PDB file of C-alpha atoms in Angstrom:
ATOM      1  CA  MET A   1     -45.227  58.893 -73.233  1.00 51.00           C
ATOM      2  CA  ALA A   2     -43.572  62.084 -71.683  1.00 59.00           C
ATOM      3  CA  ARG A   3     -41.873  61.937 -67.772  1.00 62.00           C
ATOM      4  CA  ARG A   4     -44.007  63.625 -65.266  1.00 58.00           C
ATOM      5  CA  PRO A   5     -41.695  66.042 -63.291  1.00 61.00           C
ATOM      6  CA  ASP A   6     -44.565  65.283 -59.992  1.00 60.00           C
ATOM      7  CA  LEU A   7     -44.095  61.641 -59.774  1.00 50.00           C
ATOM      8  CA  PRO A   8     -41.124  59.552 -58.673  1.00 57.00           C
ATOM      9  CA  ASP A   9     -38.442  57.654 -60.614  1.00 59.00           C
ATOM     10  CA  TYR A  10     -40.624  54.200 -60.349  1.00 53.00           C
ATOM     11  CA  LEU A  11     -43.698  55.533 -60.619  1.00 51.00           C
ATOM     12  CA  GLN A  12     -43.445  56.535 -64.183  1.00 54.00           C
ATOM     13  CA  ASP A  13     -44.324  53.161 -65.775  1.00 59.00           C
ATOM     14  CA  GLY A  14     -46.824  51.869 -63.867  1.00 66.00           C
ATOM     15  CA  PHE A  15     -44.488  50.286 -60.176  1.00 85.00           C
ATOM     16  CA  ILE A  16     -41.723  48.472 -60.740  1.00 88.00           C
ATOM     17  CA  LEU A  17     -39.008  47.822 -58.858  1.00 91.00           C
ATOM     18  CA  SER A  18     -34.822  46.899 -58.790  1.00 90.00           C
ATOM     19  CA  TYR A  19     -32.997  46.919 -56.480  1.00 92.00           C
ATOM     20  CA  SER A  20     -31.107  50.112 -54.763  1.00 90.00           C
ATOM     21  CA  ARG A  21     -27.583  51.199 -56.684  1.00 89.00           C
ATOM     22  CA  SER A  22     -26.739  52.367 -53.233  1.00 90.00           C
ATOM     23  CA  ASP A  23     -26.325  48.466 -52.856  1.00 88.00           C
ATOM     24  CA  ALA A  24     -24.070  48.008 -55.999  1.00 93.00           C
ATOM     25  CA  PRO A  25     -20.503  48.404 -54.068  1.00 95.00           C
ATOM     26  CA  ARG A  26     -20.972  45.685 -51.947  1.00 93.00           C
ATOM     27  CA  PHE A  27     -21.391  43.117 -55.326  1.00 96.00           C
ATOM     28  CA  HIS A  28     -17.412  44.626 -56.721  1.00 97.00           C
ATOM     29  CA  VAL A  29     -15.669  44.898 -52.366  1.00 97.00           C
ATOM     30  CA  LEU A  30     -16.471  41.669 -52.751  1.00 97.00           C
ATOM     31  CA  ALA A  31     -15.439  40.815 -56.032  1.00 97.00           C
ATOM     32  CA  PHE A  32     -12.076  43.105 -55.618  1.00 98.00           C
ATOM     33  CA  ILE A  33     -11.380  40.789 -53.128  1.00 97.00           C
ATOM     34  CA  SER A  34     -11.869  37.700 -54.071  1.00 98.00           C
ATOM     35  CA  ALA A  35      -9.627  38.223 -56.800  1.00 97.00           C
ATOM     36  CA  ALA A  36      -6.878  40.059 -54.878  1.00 97.00           C
ATOM     37  CA  THR A  37      -6.731  36.956 -52.455  1.00 97.00           C
ATOM     38  CA  PHE A  38      -6.756  34.537 -55.797  1.00 97.00           C
ATOM     39  CA  ALA A  39      -4.078  36.237 -56.969  1.00 97.00           C
ATOM     40  CA  ALA A  40      -2.033  36.481 -53.649  1.00 97.00           C
ATOM     41  CA  TRP A  41      -2.404  32.528 -53.550  1.00 96.00           C
ATOM     42  CA  LEU A  42      -1.328  31.878 -57.165  1.00 96.00           C
ATOM     43  CA  THR A  43       1.833  33.961 -56.547  1.00 96.00           C
ATOM     44  CA  TRP A  44       1.945  33.123 -53.028  1.00 95.00           C
ATOM     45  CA  GLY A  45       0.758  29.010 -52.751  1.00 92.00           C
ATOM     46  CA  TYR A  46      -1.200  29.621 -49.079  1.00 93.00           C
ATOM     47  CA  GLU A  47      -3.998  27.942 -48.848  1.00 94.00           C
ATOM     48  CA  ILE A  48      -5.354  29.782 -47.008  1.00 95.00           C
ATOM     49  CA  LEU A  49      -5.838  32.815 -49.379  1.00 96.00           C
ATOM     50  CA  SER A  50      -7.283  30.796 -51.387  1.00 95.00           C
ATOM     51  CA  ILE A  51      -9.981  29.620 -49.283  1.00 96.00           C
ATOM     52  CA  THR A  52     -10.531  33.213 -48.203  1.00 97.00           C
ATOM     53  CA  ALA A  53     -10.771  34.139 -52.322  1.00 97.00           C
ATOM     54  CA  ILE A  54     -13.530  30.785 -52.340  1.00 97.00           C
ATOM     55  CA  LEU A  55     -15.525  32.527 -49.873  1.00 97.00           C
ATOM     56  CA  ALA A  56     -15.192  35.864 -50.991  1.00 97.00           C
ATOM     57  CA  GLY A  57     -16.227  34.948 -54.833  1.00 97.00           C
ATOM     58  CA  CYS A  58     -19.185  33.078 -53.811  1.00 97.00           C
ATOM     59  CA  SER A  59     -20.451  36.146 -51.161  1.00 97.00           C
ATOM     60  CA  ALA A  60     -19.616  38.188 -54.785  1.00 97.00           C
ATOM     61  CA  TYR A  61     -21.609  35.487 -56.704  1.00 97.00           C
ATOM     62  CA  TYR A  62     -25.285  35.816 -53.741  1.00 96.00           C
ATOM     63  CA  PHE A  63     -25.449  39.328 -54.203  1.00 95.00           C
ATOM     64  CA  PHE A  64     -24.838  39.636 -57.954  1.00 96.00           C
ATOM     65  CA  PRO A  65     -28.317  40.845 -58.602  1.00 95.00           C
ATOM     66  CA  PHE A  66     -27.566  44.565 -56.615  1.00 95.00           C
ATOM     67  CA  THR A  67     -25.201  44.871 -60.178  1.00 95.00           C
ATOM     68  CA  GLU A  68     -28.333  44.179 -62.515  1.00 92.00           C
ATOM     69  CA  SER A  69     -31.476  46.987 -63.464  1.00 89.00           C
ATOM     70  CA  ARG A  70     -34.002  44.444 -63.585  1.00 88.00           C
ATOM     71  CA  PRO A  71     -37.495  44.899 -61.981  1.00 89.00           C
ATOM     72  CA  ARG A  72     -37.106  43.078 -58.685  1.00 93.00           C
ATOM     73  CA  LEU A  73     -41.087  43.375 -57.349  1.00 95.00           C
ATOM     74  CA  GLY A  74     -44.341  45.429 -58.561  1.00 92.00           C
ATOM     75  CA  ALA A  75     -46.537  45.813 -59.647  1.00 91.00           C
ATOM     76  CA  ASN A  76     -49.954  45.459 -62.321  1.00 87.00           C
ATOM     77  CA  GLN A  77     -53.617  45.128 -63.145  1.00 87.00           C
ATOM     78  CA  TYR A  78     -52.767  41.172 -63.297  1.00 88.00           C
ATOM     79  CA  GLY A  79     -51.041  41.169 -59.086  1.00 90.00           C
ATOM     80  CA  LEU A  80     -47.862  42.095 -57.280  1.00 93.00           C
ATOM     81  CA  PHE A  81     -45.423  40.169 -59.550  1.00 91.00           C
ATOM     82  CA  VAL A  82     -42.310  39.398 -57.738  1.00 94.00           C
ATOM     83  CA  ASP A  83     -38.523  38.252 -59.397  1.00 93.00           C
ATOM     84  CA  GLY A  84     -37.622  34.365 -58.687  1.00 93.00           C
ATOM     85  CA  LEU A  85     -41.805  33.784 -57.621  1.00 94.00           C
ATOM     86  CA  GLY A  86     -43.617  34.844 -60.286  1.00 91.00           C
ATOM     87  CA  LEU A  87     -46.629  37.013 -60.974  1.00 92.00           C
ATOM     88  CA  ILE A  88     -49.200  36.907 -58.074  1.00 94.00           C
ATOM     89  CA  ALA A  89     -53.336  37.135 -58.671  1.00 94.00           C
ATOM     90  CA  TRP A  90     -54.109  39.894 -56.499  1.00 94.00           C
ATOM     91  CA  ARG A  91     -56.953  37.543 -55.723  1.00 95.00           C
ATOM     92  CA  SER A  92     -54.852  35.026 -54.617  1.00 95.00           C
ATOM     93  CA  VAL A  93     -54.140  37.806 -52.060  1.00 96.00           C
ATOM     94  CA  GLY A  94     -55.632  37.893 -48.557  1.00 95.00           C
ATOM     95  CA  GLU A  95     -53.420  39.860 -46.545  1.00 95.00           C
ATOM     96  CA  LEU A  96     -50.271  43.396 -46.479  1.00 96.00           C
ATOM     97  CA  THR A  97     -49.216  43.485 -43.491  1.00 96.00           C
ATOM     98  CA  PHE A  98     -46.375  46.225 -43.340  1.00 97.00           C
ATOM     99  CA  VAL A  99     -43.977  44.245 -41.291  1.00 97.00           C
ATOM    100  CA  SER A 100     -41.010  45.959 -39.697  1.00 96.00           C
ATOM    101  CA  PHE A 101     -38.861  44.265 -36.270  1.00 94.00           C
ATOM    102  CA  SER A 102     -35.681  44.775 -35.007  1.00 94.00           C
ATOM    103  CA  VAL A 103     -32.687  41.769 -34.526  1.00 90.00           C
ATOM    104  CA  ARG A 104     -29.683  43.071 -33.058  1.00 90.00           C
ATOM    105  CA  THR A 105     -29.022  46.333 -34.213  1.00 91.00           C
ATOM    106  CA  LEU A 106     -30.151  46.920 -37.180  1.00 89.00           C
ATOM    107  CA  ASP A 107     -33.888  47.108 -38.437  1.00 93.00           C
ATOM    108  CA  MET A 108     -36.184  45.195 -41.226  1.00 94.00           C
ATOM    109  CA  GLU A 109     -39.038  45.557 -42.840  1.00 96.00           C
ATOM    110  CA  GLU A 110     -40.804  43.427 -44.996  1.00 96.00           C
ATOM    111  CA  LEU A 111     -43.558  42.606 -46.517  1.00 97.00           C
ATOM    112  CA  HIS A 112     -45.567  39.509 -45.866  1.00 97.00           C
ATOM    113  CA  ILE A 113     -47.772  38.336 -48.084  1.00 97.00           C
ATOM    114  CA  LYS A 114     -50.591  35.995 -47.402  1.00 96.00           C
ATOM    115  CA  LEU A 115     -52.804  33.877 -49.822  1.00 95.00           C
ATOM    116  CA  ARG A 116     -55.539  32.695 -49.785  1.00 94.00           C
ATOM    117  CA  GLU A 117     -55.189  30.234 -52.174  1.00 93.00           C
ATOM    118  CA  PRO A 118     -51.708  28.232 -52.407  1.00 93.00           C
ATOM    119  CA  LEU A 119     -49.126  29.024 -53.867  1.00 93.00           C
ATOM    120  CA  GLY A 120     -49.405  26.843 -57.587  1.00 92.00           C
ATOM    121  CA  ARG A 121     -52.639  28.130 -58.154  1.00 94.00           C
ATOM    122  CA  SER A 122     -52.327  32.374 -56.870  1.00 94.00           C
ATOM    123  CA  LEU A 123     -49.746  32.278 -59.827  1.00 94.00           C
ATOM    124  CA  ILE A 124     -51.152  33.215 -62.857  1.00 92.00           C
ATOM    125  CA  ALA A 125     -46.324  33.492 -64.199  1.00 90.00           C
ATOM    126  CA  ASP A 126     -44.538  31.228 -62.091  1.00 92.00           C
ATOM    127  CA  TRP A 127     -41.100  32.462 -62.447  1.00 89.00           C
ATOM    128  CA  ARG A 128     -40.121  29.879 -59.882  1.00 91.00           C
ATOM    129  CA  ARG A 129     -37.972  27.182 -62.085  1.00 92.00           C
ATOM    130  CA  LEU A 130     -34.267  29.930 -62.257  1.00 91.00           C
ATOM    131  CA  PRO A 131     -31.557  28.917 -64.491  1.00 93.00           C
ATOM    132  CA  ILE A 132     -29.281  26.561 -62.524  1.00 93.00           C
ATOM    133  CA  TRP A 133     -26.152  29.719 -62.570  1.00 92.00           C
ATOM    134  CA  ARG A 134     -28.329  32.045 -61.611  1.00 92.00           C
ATOM    135  CA  LEU A 135     -30.403  29.616 -57.793  1.00 90.00           C
ATOM    136  CA  LEU A 136     -27.276  31.129 -55.460  1.00 93.00           C
ATOM    137  CA  MET A 137     -27.368  34.051 -56.352  1.00 94.00           C
ATOM    138  CA  ARG A 138     -29.465  35.937 -53.867  1.00 93.00           C
ATOM    139  CA  LEU A 139     -33.886  36.340 -54.358  1.00 94.00           C
ATOM    140  CA  PRO A 140     -35.635  38.914 -52.644  1.00 94.00           C
ATOM    141  CA  TRP A 141     -38.643  36.548 -50.950  1.00 96.00           C
ATOM    142  CA  LYS A 142     -38.019  33.674 -48.372  1.00 95.00           C
ATOM    143  CA  MET A 143     -41.669  31.990 -48.409  1.00 93.00           C
ATOM    144  CA  GLY A 144     -41.755  30.004 -44.668  1.00 85.00           C
ATOM    145  CA  HIS A 145     -43.911  27.002 -43.608  1.00 88.00           C
ATOM    146  CA  ASP A 146     -46.901  28.918 -42.447  1.00 89.00           C
ATOM    147  CA  GLY A 147     -47.437  29.857 -46.246  1.00 88.00           C
ATOM    148  CA  ILE A 148     -47.250  33.671 -45.988  1.00 95.00           C
ATOM    149  CA  ILE A 149     -44.115  35.060 -48.540  1.00 97.00           C
ATOM    150  CA  ARG A 150     -42.236  37.925 -46.998  1.00 97.00           C
ATOM    151  CA  ILE A 151     -39.971  40.005 -49.377  1.00 97.00           C
ATOM    152  CA  ASN A 152     -37.189  42.023 -47.808  1.00 95.00           C
ATOM    153  CA  LEU A 153     -37.930  45.790 -48.468  1.00 96.00           C
ATOM    154  CA  GLN A 154     -34.631  47.466 -46.844  1.00 93.00           C
ATOM    155  CA  PRO A 155     -32.998  47.100 -50.506  1.00 93.00           C
ATOM    156  CA  PHE A 156     -34.643  49.022 -52.556  1.00 93.00           C
ATOM    157  CA  GLU A 157     -35.535  53.463 -53.265  1.00 87.00           C
ATOM    158  CA  PRO A 158     -38.681  53.910 -52.085  1.00 89.00           C
ATOM    159  CA  PRO A 159     -38.701  54.079 -47.711  1.00 92.00           C
ATOM    160  CA  GLY A 160     -40.153  50.024 -47.511  1.00 94.00           C
ATOM    161  CA  GLU A 161     -43.317  51.890 -45.899  1.00 95.00           C
ATOM    162  CA  GLU A 162     -44.009  53.724 -48.637  1.00 94.00           C
ATOM    163  CA  ILE A 163     -44.072  50.528 -51.053  1.00 94.00           C
ATOM    164  CA  ALA A 164     -45.596  48.701 -48.159  1.00 95.00           C
ATOM    165  CA  LYS A 165     -48.958  51.347 -48.967  1.00 95.00           C
ATOM    166  CA  THR A 166     -48.988  51.254 -52.910  1.00 93.00           C
ATOM    167  CA  MET A 167     -48.648  47.681 -52.847  1.00 94.00           C
ATOM    168  CA  GLU A 168     -51.663  48.176 -50.540  1.00 95.00           C
ATOM    169  CA  ARG A 169     -53.350  50.660 -53.039  1.00 93.00           C
ATOM    170  CA  MET A 170     -53.529  48.731 -56.023  1.00 92.00           C
ATOM    171  CA  TRP A 171     -54.292  45.347 -53.560  1.00 95.00           C
ATOM    172  CA  LYS A 172     -57.657  47.126 -52.705  1.00 94.00           C
ATOM    173  CA  PHE A 173     -58.350  48.883 -56.420  1.00 91.00           C
ATOM    174  CA  TYR A 174     -57.782  45.546 -58.183  1.00 89.00           C
ATOM    175  CA  ARG A 175     -59.151  42.349 -56.639  1.00 85.00           C
TER     176      ARG A 175
END
């Protein structure tokens, strides 16, 4: 199918979003710091350099998903999919809410998904069992004790409000 010039890239093949490429340098800088301090530790032997190398390496490992182009968030006629969580059926979604708040000097944007049923029954495809090497990497979602799934919209390319409006339109259409 030919690409439509009037549609943004993230809507060309359905509503599929990967992390913004502008966040990838975070991984590269931390990986460079880790490699440089590890090499300096091997050269000079100062223990503080090994601790710095380990901390920078762990941080780079956490932010590695920013370098991948895999879809992290999206929706289709079956439901809403989130990387590391699964495919949530539209009929199980009770409410979609766009929340914007400030933490000190940071403006945060989140999509809150309130489910009608427990998470286990809401998932059409369950992707929560991650490979062991992937367990400590960054995931785009969190779930609190109140049963609301919180998706941070900051690392995605279109503005958070636009993502939330698109998700809400799809939810109202497909439920």
